[in-house]
Amino acid sequence: MTGEARISRRWKKAPFIQNPRLRWAIYIGAAVYLVLAIASVEVNWTRIVDGIPRGIKFVGAFFTPDFVSRWDDIYEGFVESLSITGASTVLGLLISIPIGLGAARNISPLPVYLVCRSIIAVSRAFQEIIIAILFVAMFGFGPFAGVMTLSFTTIGFISKLLAEDIEDVDKEQVEAIRATGSSWLQLMNYAIQPQVAPRLVGLAMYRLDINFRESAIIGIVGAGGIGATLTTAFDRYEFESAAAILLIIIVIVMGAEYASGYVRNKLT
Amino acid sequence: MLKIENLTKRYPTGDLALNGVSLEVAKGEVVALIGPSGAGKSTLIRTINRLVEPTSGRILLNGVNLPSLGSRALRRARRTIGMIFQEFALVERLTVMENVLSGQLGYVSFWRSLIRKFPQSIIDEAFRLLERVGLEEFYDKRADALSGGQRQRVGIARALLQNPEILLVDEPTASLDPKTSRQIMRLITELTSERGLGAIINIHDVPLAMLFVKRIVGLRQGEIVYDGDPDGLTSERLTDIYGEEDWTATVRKKGSDQEEEDNGEENDDDLPQAAMSLSRREAAGRQAGRK
Amino acid sequence: MPTRTLNGTKVWQRRDRATQFRIWLGWLIGTAVFLYCWRIISENTEWEFVQDAHIQALDMASRMVPPRWSYTPTILRPLWDTINIATLGTVCAVAIATPVAFLAARNTTPSLLVARPLALMIVVSSRSINSLIWALMLVLIMGPGVVAGIVAITLRSIGFVGKLLYEAIEEIDERQVEAIIATGASRPQVLLYGIVPQILPAFAGISVYRWDINIRESTVLGLVGAGGIGLELQASVNILAWNQVTLIFIAILGSVVLSEWVSAKIRHAII
């Protein structure tokens, strides 16, 4: 290359997607999708304008929350929500430990592995609420359906992460214990447990946190907890009571998050 | 050109990093700043372009007192001060070209820098600089795909694209192996003499400094304890700067290196074995010291 | 010390007495809390319904197959709406969360005393409330429909995206930023050249991850009237049309798998 040629050498930032056809296809595709999607949204402006004063009233309600008039319902709702949280976390944890062991490829035979992995996949595929609908249909209205729902979703969460943890354990430690002629249970107890136990406690705390958040909404489909009280408050346009419930939820969620963060920090 | 008067920096923690430092650098003069870790070398360099705000004192660049500038004027002053960093400080996810062009940010509008539309004259200059530092084929590579020495070359090109009047060079070789260190130091000193650029080079490696730089300033606990040519840097002087140690190897090495330097400019590959092993040993010592 | 002397011989114990006691106490409290929770649930449960759950389940299962394929055209539009709710909601949330994240990050916030606490408050309040509750409120305020769903997803996602993004901003390499400052660049240019390239992968990863979550969440928003396939689900469950429910499940499962595939693909392309 001569000096002359370089004087006029252009430079442009290389595009992120190298293939120009693919690049334009993606750009145009995205633009077309956005236009179609936005066009298909039906906005009822009069209804929204009507709603503005109600919205303002609702925001105002957060400054004057009413804990008193529906206190009995609120109290019972929260006791039920917290009970669901506690019971489902413990139950879910108890079931997810064996499933998590089964879903770890390095310690389980293939058939067990496949069965456990399918259970996890099923549990993770659907939203909590959808599972709650099914369980309410099976077990009837009430907190039992809620406990079943959250236990079931806890299994998918904990087992999967636990299995991944076990698959990541230090192989040499496992071999060393196996070399002593230990049984399978002794192997779990001496080689696997010490390596994954702290993470498991952390996961359990994290799931406790999630389960509380979820227990606050599964009541909307009749699976017990504060969600039912909240829906009722909304249906009756009792914004002050609804605001009170939401504020309590926020406080508990923040408390739980802080506590679980604290415990997880201590463990690591 | 650059005149530092009675510069003091006290960190909020109470550490006195610079204690009444006065230093003058003439146009086109290259100064090596040596001294133990924590002597305030880095702080001194950073107070000049105010990456660190000085506590008191004056820094005059062509008669303008930098510490008194407002933010707009400071940005304009920074454009004329190029800086080269120890860990290269390239923006790793940008390409080599973008990194070099970032040296011009102070001159172009936000909009131009957003759409990467720099004036063609700047692009030409950037290509010339990349060729000069030996990286003309790498312009579209991402910075994190380069080796340490290559990254430092990009860092040099970035600083030079600012068309600076003075270069601040902060430990340019501390993250490089001995051979690359010498190449980079040679490149920097060559470029400063080509362009008549003044520079302050902050450097750990005393033999390397003595090899390439004519004026050495020793800093100890925030005060200048030596200012003179490399030949005056005797064992006693080094003891002043760094404290008690057997300096005979360092002083002797200077002699042998200078010979080598005279014999062949580009013969990095067949360095005298002693010099190589020495700078390696020092590199190792530095590593250990930093840990 | 995990050893003690008993009758002159050293006995090894895994833990000393106090630790052992604390561990047992922990288990005791845990068990007690669980039993207490269980009692409350048991009191509020109609056990007769639970006892014939297997009959109900079998009945449901038999009604669920075969899926009512002729119902497919009816759910296509709600499915499209669901995907739009998730996508548009994510786009809006990312657009709002990005400036919030820059205000919340310690190293980019214009003021530690005003802007940062304000931004953190937005993040926290958005995160504490589930999107379904947001939808419940919004349906009440702006009426049922897709718009309420989009806004609900947006409001919930701002906190999620904002939190992860501001953490990413706080973790950037300050030296790269310093180098750009040293060239005399203006503040917006420092942002553009020093900070944005560093957080771009995190930004894209977080957005796509949240979009993936939002696809799942938007499938149920219809239960409270906020549009999408949840409306059909609610209607079918109410009339016990379980073979329609199966079809809806298949549709949901399909979109979830698809979104997971797309997001994995995009994340792979970025890194």
mmCIF file of C-alpha atoms in Angstrom, chain C residues 39-249:
data_model
loop_
_atom_site.group_PDB
_atom_site.id
_atom_site.type_symbol
_atom_site.label_atom_id
_atom_site.label_comp_id
_atom_site.label_asym_id
_atom_site.label_seq_id
_atom_site.Cartn_x
_atom_site.Cartn_y
_atom_site.Cartn_z
ATOM 1 C CA ARG C 39 -51.589 -26.510 61.882
ATOM 2 C CA ILE C 40 -52.845 -23.182 60.561
ATOM 3 C CA ILE C 41 -53.086 -24.561 57.055
ATOM 4 C CA SER C 42 -54.797 -27.664 58.295
ATOM 5 C CA GLU C 43 -57.407 -25.581 60.137
ATOM 6 C CA ASN C 44 -58.213 -23.624 56.988
ATOM 7 C CA THR C 45 -58.426 -26.627 54.724
ATOM 8 C CA GLU C 46 -61.511 -28.630 53.829
ATOM 9 C CA TRP C 47 -59.982 -32.076 54.126
ATOM 10 C CA GLU C 48 -62.910 -33.811 52.423
ATOM 11 C CA PHE C 49 -61.946 -32.054 49.211
ATOM 12 C CA VAL C 50 -58.316 -33.032 49.614
ATOM 13 C CA GLN C 51 -59.257 -36.646 50.259
ATOM 14 C CA ASP C 52 -60.963 -37.073 46.926
ATOM 15 C CA ALA C 53 -58.218 -35.167 45.134
ATOM 16 C CA HIS C 54 -57.146 -38.288 43.271
ATOM 17 C CA ILE C 55 -60.664 -38.689 41.911
ATOM 18 C CA GLN C 56 -60.689 -35.049 40.862
ATOM 19 C CA ALA C 57 -57.259 -35.404 39.294
ATOM 20 C CA LEU C 58 -58.277 -38.496 37.326
ATOM 21 C CA ASP C 59 -61.472 -36.814 36.229
ATOM 22 C CA MET C 60 -59.546 -33.711 35.135
ATOM 23 C CA ALA C 61 -56.965 -35.775 33.325
ATOM 24 C CA SER C 62 -59.612 -37.686 31.419
ATOM 25 C CA ARG C 63 -61.307 -34.432 30.422
ATOM 26 C CA MET C 64 -58.048 -32.856 29.376
ATOM 27 C CA VAL C 65 -57.314 -35.330 26.590
ATOM 28 C CA PRO C 66 -57.656 -35.059 23.731
ATOM 29 C CA PRO C 67 -57.029 -31.325 23.406
ATOM 30 C CA ARG C 68 -59.770 -29.474 21.582
ATOM 31 C CA TRP C 69 -57.825 -28.587 18.445
ATOM 32 C CA SER C 70 -60.755 -26.738 16.880
ATOM 33 C CA TYR C 71 -60.266 -24.138 19.615
ATOM 34 C CA THR C 72 -56.898 -23.130 18.109
ATOM 35 C CA PRO C 73 -58.080 -20.140 16.002
ATOM 36 C CA THR C 74 -59.684 -18.596 19.087
ATOM 37 C CA ILE C 75 -56.432 -18.482 21.021
ATOM 38 C CA LEU C 76 -54.162 -17.208 18.255
ATOM 39 C CA ARG C 77 -55.017 -13.567 18.830
ATOM 40 C CA PRO C 78 -54.651 -13.799 22.644
ATOM 41 C CA LEU C 79 -51.310 -15.560 22.120
ATOM 42 C CA TRP C 80 -50.110 -12.722 19.879
ATOM 43 C CA ASP C 81 -51.285 -10.252 22.531
ATOM 44 C CA THR C 82 -49.373 -12.163 25.208
ATOM 45 C CA ILE C 83 -46.136 -11.961 23.276
ATOM 46 C CA ASN C 84 -46.738 -8.253 22.600
ATOM 47 C CA ILE C 85 -47.384 -7.566 26.271
ATOM 48 C CA ALA C 86 -44.087 -9.198 27.182
ATOM 49 C CA THR C 87 -42.066 -7.583 24.401
ATOM 50 C CA LEU C 88 -43.465 -4.061 24.522
ATOM 51 C CA GLY C 89 -43.433 -4.155 28.313
ATOM 52 C CA THR C 90 -39.773 -5.175 28.293
ATOM 53 C CA VAL C 91 -38.876 -2.469 25.758
ATOM 54 C CA CYS C 92 -40.587 0.246 27.828
ATOM 55 C CA ALA C 93 -39.063 -1.074 31.057
ATOM 56 C CA VAL C 94 -35.547 -1.110 29.625
ATOM 57 C CA ALA C 95 -36.008 2.415 28.289
ATOM 58 C CA ILE C 96 -37.028 3.661 31.735
ATOM 59 C CA ALA C 97 -34.689 1.486 33.784
ATOM 60 C CA THR C 98 -31.515 2.556 31.979
ATOM 61 C CA PRO C 99 -31.496 6.184 33.185
ATOM 62 C CA VAL C 100 -32.673 5.000 36.600
ATOM 63 C CA ALA C 101 -29.701 2.622 36.780
ATOM 64 C CA PHE C 102 -27.260 5.411 35.924
ATOM 65 C CA LEU C 103 -28.804 7.527 38.671
ATOM 66 C CA ALA C 104 -28.601 4.645 41.130
ATOM 67 C CA ALA C 105 -25.037 3.524 40.446
ATOM 68 C CA ARG C 106 -22.588 4.984 42.927
ATOM 69 C CA ASN C 107 -20.032 5.876 40.268
ATOM 70 C CA THR C 108 -22.338 7.587 37.774
ATOM 71 C CA THR C 109 -24.993 9.207 39.931
ATOM 72 C CA PRO C 110 -25.056 13.006 39.765
ATOM 73 C CA SER C 111 -25.791 13.223 43.472
ATOM 74 C CA LEU C 112 -25.403 10.704 46.265
ATOM 75 C CA LEU C 113 -27.860 12.495 48.524
ATOM 76 C CA VAL C 114 -30.829 13.096 46.225
ATOM 77 C CA ALA C 115 -30.708 11.212 42.933
ATOM 78 C CA ARG C 116 -29.342 7.930 44.241
ATOM 79 C CA PRO C 117 -31.851 7.338 47.068
ATOM 80 C CA LEU C 118 -34.670 8.366 44.733
ATOM 81 C CA ALA C 119 -33.550 5.934 42.039
ATOM 82 C CA LEU C 120 -33.084 3.158 44.598
ATOM 83 C CA MET C 121 -36.590 3.788 45.884
ATOM 84 C CA ILE C 122 -37.996 3.368 42.377
ATOM 85 C CA VAL C 123 -36.068 0.120 42.018
ATOM 86 C CA VAL C 124 -37.162 -1.269 45.370
ATOM 87 C CA SER C 125 -40.841 -0.411 45.107
ATOM 88 C CA SER C 126 -41.028 -1.779 41.591
ATOM 89 C CA ARG C 127 -39.361 -5.017 42.626
ATOM 90 C CA SER C 128 -41.423 -5.655 45.738
ATOM 91 C CA ILE C 129 -44.739 -5.880 43.930
ATOM 92 C CA ASN C 130 -45.490 -8.827 41.699
ATOM 93 C CA SER C 131 -46.585 -8.092 38.137
ATOM 94 C CA LEU C 132 -49.946 -9.737 38.822
ATOM 95 C CA ILE C 133 -50.626 -7.268 41.633
ATOM 96 C CA TRP C 134 -49.525 -4.406 39.425
ATOM 97 C CA ALA C 135 -51.981 -5.715 36.811
ATOM 98 C CA LEU C 136 -54.753 -5.953 39.400
ATOM 99 C CA MET C 137 -54.287 -2.287 40.270
ATOM 100 C CA LEU C 138 -53.933 -1.125 36.689
ATOM 101 C CA VAL C 139 -57.021 -2.955 35.469
ATOM 102 C CA LEU C 140 -58.944 -1.155 38.160
ATOM 103 C CA ILE C 141 -57.514 2.207 37.165
ATOM 104 C CA MET C 142 -57.348 2.049 33.375
ATOM 105 C CA GLY C 143 -59.806 -0.707 32.615
ATOM 106 C CA PRO C 144 -59.155 -4.244 31.379
ATOM 107 C CA GLY C 145 -57.071 -4.819 28.277
ATOM 108 C CA VAL C 146 -53.641 -5.233 26.799
ATOM 109 C CA VAL C 147 -52.482 -1.749 27.838
ATOM 110 C CA ALA C 148 -52.875 -2.592 31.514
ATOM 111 C CA GLY C 149 -50.799 -5.714 30.896
ATOM 112 C CA ILE C 150 -48.024 -3.819 29.151
ATOM 113 C CA VAL C 151 -47.876 -1.225 31.897
ATOM 114 C CA ALA C 152 -47.911 -3.914 34.595
ATOM 115 C CA ILE C 153 -44.997 -5.755 32.972
ATOM 116 C CA THR C 154 -43.172 -2.439 32.548
ATOM 117 C CA LEU C 155 -43.639 -1.411 36.158
ATOM 118 C CA ARG C 156 -42.464 -4.757 37.489
ATOM 119 C CA SER C 157 -39.480 -5.003 35.140
ATOM 120 C CA ILE C 158 -38.082 -1.515 35.826
ATOM 121 C CA GLY C 159 -36.894 -2.635 39.249
ATOM 122 C CA PHE C 160 -35.451 -5.917 37.999
ATOM 123 C CA VAL C 161 -33.569 -4.439 35.055
ATOM 124 C CA GLY C 162 -32.606 -1.336 37.041
ATOM 125 C CA LYS C 163 -31.117 -3.342 39.898
ATOM 126 C CA LEU C 164 -29.034 -5.702 37.777
ATOM 127 C CA LEU C 165 -27.939 -2.866 35.510
ATOM 128 C CA TYR C 166 -26.794 -0.534 38.256
ATOM 129 C CA GLU C 167 -24.852 -3.373 39.843
ATOM 130 C CA ALA C 168 -23.175 -3.933 36.477
ATOM 131 C CA ILE C 169 -22.356 -0.231 36.220
ATOM 132 C CA GLU C 170 -20.790 -0.261 39.675
ATOM 133 C CA GLU C 171 -18.538 -3.132 38.637
ATOM 134 C CA ILE C 172 -16.934 -1.481 35.613
ATOM 135 C CA ASP C 173 -13.188 -0.990 35.304
ATOM 136 C CA GLU C 174 -12.564 2.596 36.420
ATOM 137 C CA ARG C 175 -9.169 2.735 34.732
ATOM 138 C CA GLN C 176 -10.750 2.612 31.285
ATOM 139 C CA VAL C 177 -13.017 5.489 32.290
ATOM 140 C CA GLU C 178 -10.078 7.438 33.668
ATOM 141 C CA ALA C 179 -8.210 7.065 30.377
ATOM 142 C CA ILE C 180 -11.127 8.585 28.482
ATOM 143 C CA ILE C 181 -11.405 11.443 31.002
ATOM 144 C CA ALA C 182 -7.694 12.120 30.516
ATOM 145 C CA THR C 183 -8.220 12.764 26.794
ATOM 146 C CA GLY C 184 -10.348 15.791 27.642
ATOM 147 C CA ALA C 185 -13.653 14.157 26.702
ATOM 148 C CA SER C 186 -16.892 15.709 27.924
ATOM 149 C CA ARG C 187 -19.117 13.891 30.431
ATOM 150 C CA PRO C 188 -21.476 12.479 27.789
ATOM 151 C CA GLN C 189 -18.479 11.307 25.782
ATOM 152 C CA VAL C 190 -16.971 9.633 28.833
ATOM 153 C CA LEU C 191 -20.283 7.815 29.274
ATOM 154 C CA LEU C 192 -20.325 6.812 25.617
ATOM 155 C CA TYR C 193 -16.718 5.650 25.266
ATOM 156 C CA GLY C 194 -15.709 4.713 28.789
ATOM 157 C CA ILE C 195 -18.816 3.221 30.368
ATOM 158 C CA VAL C 196 -21.289 2.106 27.696
ATOM 159 C CA PRO C 197 -18.952 -0.380 25.950
ATOM 160 C CA GLN C 198 -18.230 -1.996 29.295
ATOM 161 C CA ILE C 199 -21.851 -2.533 30.294
ATOM 162 C CA LEU C 200 -23.283 -3.338 26.872
ATOM 163 C CA PRO C 201 -23.056 -7.139 27.239
ATOM 164 C CA ALA C 202 -24.636 -7.021 30.692
ATOM 165 C CA PHE C 203 -27.308 -4.680 29.379
ATOM 166 C CA ALA C 204 -28.272 -6.967 26.524
ATOM 167 C CA GLY C 205 -28.107 -10.080 28.681
ATOM 168 C CA ILE C 206 -30.318 -8.573 31.381
ATOM 169 C CA SER C 207 -32.895 -7.305 28.876
ATOM 170 C CA VAL C 208 -33.191 -10.630 27.122
ATOM 171 C CA TYR C 209 -33.337 -12.507 30.439
ATOM 172 C CA ARG C 210 -36.151 -10.290 31.646
ATOM 173 C CA TRP C 211 -37.988 -10.676 28.333
ATOM 174 C CA ASP C 212 -37.822 -14.423 28.805
ATOM 175 C CA ILE C 213 -39.323 -14.090 32.304
ATOM 176 C CA ASN C 214 -41.945 -11.655 31.020
ATOM 177 C CA ILE C 215 -43.217 -14.144 28.442
ATOM 178 C CA ARG C 216 -44.052 -16.502 31.311
ATOM 179 C CA GLU C 217 -45.563 -13.762 33.447
ATOM 180 C CA SER C 218 -47.694 -12.308 30.686
ATOM 181 C CA THR C 219 -49.424 -15.667 30.188
ATOM 182 C CA VAL C 220 -51.244 -15.238 33.504
ATOM 183 C CA LEU C 221 -51.978 -11.510 33.482
ATOM 184 C CA GLY C 222 -55.289 -12.226 31.751
ATOM 185 C CA LEU C 223 -56.541 -13.863 34.957
ATOM 186 C CA VAL C 224 -57.057 -10.402 36.372
ATOM 187 C CA GLY C 225 -58.206 -8.925 33.063
ATOM 188 C CA ALA C 226 -54.957 -7.514 31.757
ATOM 189 C CA GLY C 227 -55.155 -9.147 28.329
ATOM 190 C CA GLY C 228 -53.441 -12.041 26.659
ATOM 191 C CA ILE C 229 -53.963 -15.769 26.753
ATOM 192 C CA GLY C 230 -54.733 -15.729 30.479
ATOM 193 C CA LEU C 231 -58.198 -14.400 29.632
ATOM 194 C CA GLU C 232 -58.958 -17.534 27.621
ATOM 195 C CA LEU C 233 -57.470 -19.689 30.358
ATOM 196 C CA GLN C 234 -59.707 -18.076 32.943
ATOM 197 C CA ALA C 235 -62.762 -18.486 30.729
ATOM 198 C CA SER C 236 -62.019 -22.135 29.987
ATOM 199 C CA VAL C 237 -61.372 -23.000 33.625
ATOM 200 C CA ASN C 238 -64.600 -21.285 34.659
ATOM 201 C CA ILE C 239 -66.680 -23.421 32.318
ATOM 202 C CA LEU C 240 -64.563 -26.501 33.170
ATOM 203 C CA ALA C 241 -63.573 -26.892 29.521
ATOM 204 C CA TRP C 242 -60.428 -28.821 30.397
ATOM 205 C CA ASN C 243 -59.739 -29.895 26.820
ATOM 206 C CA GLN C 244 -59.396 -26.202 25.931
ATOM 207 C CA VAL C 245 -57.128 -25.728 28.925
ATOM 208 C CA THR C 246 -54.836 -28.435 27.536
ATOM 209 C CA LEU C 247 -54.573 -26.582 24.256
ATOM 210 C CA ILE C 248 -53.778 -23.339 26.070
ATOM 211 C CA PHE C 249 -51.096 -25.146 28.051
#
